[in-house]
């Protein structure tokens, strides 16, 4: 169906249907779009991929939850970790329960990874500015060289 047909014939029928039930359709918010392009509704992106209609968390919804998580982590930067966990758990659990019926595994992994990066301290110590993997490799090498010495002292 063309957009013109939808706008001129179907939209008035929908408005009449809603008016009978005491509801209104907002002209400035109403957008006619192709289902293959998708649209955002209540924190979900609804889109048809081939033969399948999928609902995923919208990008704006994921950004919003990450903003909330980062804000909470910043508040508890110097506090106890147990207090941070008590504060983060209901936020994350609520968002997951809201999104669990959507195709959410990619969004869940992203939020999990970003939260881990926010909470985890940067590697520091004798390794200087080495990245995480280089620092870890150096620490493993140190353990291998120290192990015979430590075993001899037991």
PDB file of N, CA, C and O in Angstrom, residues 4 8 20 24-25 32 51 56 67 69 112-113 131-135 150-151:
ATOM      1  N   UNK A   4       0.380   7.438   0.370  1.00  0.00           N
ATOM      2  CA  UNK A   4      -0.743   8.345   0.090  1.00  0.00           C
ATOM      3  C   UNK A   4      -2.072   7.673   0.401  1.00  0.00           C
ATOM      4  O   UNK A   4      -2.966   8.281   1.003  1.00  0.00           O
ATOM      5  N   UNK A   8      -4.605   9.036   3.268  1.00  0.00           N
ATOM      6  CA  UNK A   8      -5.904   9.583   2.870  1.00  0.00           C
ATOM      7  C   UNK A   8      -7.092   8.702   3.209  1.00  0.00           C
ATOM      8  O   UNK A   8      -8.195   9.208   3.419  1.00  0.00           O
ATOM      9  N   UNK A  20     -14.235   6.938  18.763  1.00  0.00           N
ATOM     10  CA  UNK A  20     -15.388   6.238  19.358  1.00  0.00           C
ATOM     11  C   UNK A  20     -15.049   5.696  20.753  1.00  0.00           C
ATOM     12  O   UNK A  20     -15.924   5.512  21.580  1.00  0.00           O
ATOM     13  N   UNK A  24      -7.419   9.855  21.025  1.00  0.00           N
ATOM     14  CA  UNK A  24      -7.021  10.721  19.915  1.00  0.00           C
ATOM     15  C   UNK A  24      -5.699  10.264  19.342  1.00  0.00           C
ATOM     16  O   UNK A  24      -4.842   9.752  20.060  1.00  0.00           O
ATOM     17  N   UNK A  25      -5.535  10.475  18.056  1.00  0.00           N
ATOM     18  CA  UNK A  25      -4.281  10.188  17.373  1.00  0.00           C
ATOM     19  C   UNK A  25      -3.590  11.522  17.131  1.00  0.00           C
ATOM     20  O   UNK A  25      -4.126  12.402  16.472  1.00  0.00           O
ATOM     21  N   UNK A  32       3.922   7.570   9.375  1.00  0.00           N
ATOM     22  CA  UNK A  32       3.651   6.384   8.562  1.00  0.00           C
ATOM     23  C   UNK A  32       4.981   5.924   7.994  1.00  0.00           C
ATOM     24  O   UNK A  32       5.673   6.679   7.316  1.00  0.00           O
ATOM     25  N   UNK A  51      11.091 -12.531   6.581  1.00  0.00           N
ATOM     26  CA  UNK A  51       9.771 -13.046   6.967  1.00  0.00           C
ATOM     27  C   UNK A  51       9.474 -12.868   8.443  1.00  0.00           C
ATOM     28  O   UNK A  51       8.363 -13.127   8.888  1.00  0.00           O
ATOM     29  N   UNK A  56      13.439  -5.470  19.249  1.00  0.00           N
ATOM     30  CA  UNK A  56      14.715  -5.384  19.950  1.00  0.00           C
ATOM     31  C   UNK A  56      14.703  -4.131  20.808  1.00  0.00           C
ATOM     32  O   UNK A  56      13.937  -3.205  20.540  1.00  0.00           O
ATOM     33  N   UNK A  67      23.359   5.337  30.649  1.00  0.00           N
ATOM     34  CA  UNK A  67      23.512   6.632  31.333  1.00  0.00           C
ATOM     35  C   UNK A  67      23.150   6.492  32.808  1.00  0.00           C
ATOM     36  O   UNK A  67      23.844   7.010  33.694  1.00  0.00           O
ATOM     37  N   UNK A  69      23.175   3.664  34.623  1.00  0.00           N
ATOM     38  CA  UNK A  69      24.161   2.806  35.288  1.00  0.00           C
ATOM     39  C   UNK A  69      25.438   3.588  35.561  1.00  0.00           C
ATOM     40  O   UNK A  69      25.999   3.525  36.662  1.00  0.00           O
ATOM     41  N   UNK A 112      26.256  -5.483  29.644  1.00  0.00           N
ATOM     42  CA  UNK A 112      27.124  -6.223  30.553  1.00  0.00           C
ATOM     43  C   UNK A 112      28.582  -5.787  30.379  1.00  0.00           C
ATOM     44  O   UNK A 112      29.272  -5.501  31.358  1.00  0.00           O
ATOM     45  N   UNK A 113      29.044  -5.716  29.140  1.00  0.00           N
ATOM     46  CA  UNK A 113      30.430  -5.337  28.865  1.00  0.00           C
ATOM     47  C   UNK A 113      30.702  -3.901  29.298  1.00  0.00           C
ATOM     48  O   UNK A 113      31.716  -3.613  29.934  1.00  0.00           O
ATOM     49  N   UNK A 131      48.460  -2.352  28.234  1.00  0.00           N
ATOM     50  CA  UNK A 131      47.052  -2.699  28.184  1.00  0.00           C
ATOM     51  C   UNK A 131      46.761  -3.892  29.072  1.00  0.00           C
ATOM     52  O   UNK A 131      47.666  -4.513  29.636  1.00  0.00           O
ATOM     53  N   UNK A 132      45.496  -4.247  29.164  1.00  0.00           N
ATOM     54  CA  UNK A 132      45.056  -5.318  30.045  1.00  0.00           C
ATOM     55  C   UNK A 132      45.740  -6.642  29.695  1.00  0.00           C
ATOM     56  O   UNK A 132      46.254  -7.326  30.562  1.00  0.00           O
ATOM     57  N   UNK A 133      45.763  -7.011  28.417  1.00  0.00           N
ATOM     58  CA  UNK A 133      46.321  -8.314  28.044  1.00  0.00           C
ATOM     59  C   UNK A 133      47.827  -8.346  28.255  1.00  0.00           C
ATOM     60  O   UNK A 133      48.362  -9.354  28.709  1.00  0.00           O
ATOM     61  N   UNK A 134      48.512  -7.237  27.946  1.00  0.00           N
ATOM     62  CA  UNK A 134      49.958  -7.207  28.143  1.00  0.00           C
ATOM     63  C   UNK A 134      50.290  -7.279  29.633  1.00  0.00           C
ATOM     64  O   UNK A 134      51.219  -7.966  30.049  1.00  0.00           O
ATOM     65  N   UNK A 135      49.533  -6.550  30.446  1.00  0.00           N
ATOM     66  CA  UNK A 135      49.752  -6.560  31.887  1.00  0.00           C
ATOM     67  C   UNK A 135      49.518  -7.964  32.445  1.00  0.00           C
ATOM     68  O   UNK A 135      50.288  -8.467  33.255  1.00  0.00           O
ATOM     69  N   UNK A 150      59.289 -19.944  45.189  1.00  0.00           N
ATOM     70  CA  UNK A 150      58.306 -20.087  46.252  1.00  0.00           C
ATOM     71  C   UNK A 150      58.160 -21.540  46.690  1.00  0.00           C
ATOM     72  O   UNK A 150      57.986 -21.827  47.861  1.00  0.00           O
ATOM     73  N   UNK A 151      58.245 -22.454  45.741  1.00  0.00           N
ATOM     74  CA  UNK A 151      58.116 -23.866  46.085  1.00  0.00           C
ATOM     75  C   UNK A 151      59.294 -24.334  46.944  1.00  0.00           C
ATOM     76  O   UNK A 151      59.131 -25.160  47.812  1.00  0.00           O
TER      77      UNK A 151
END
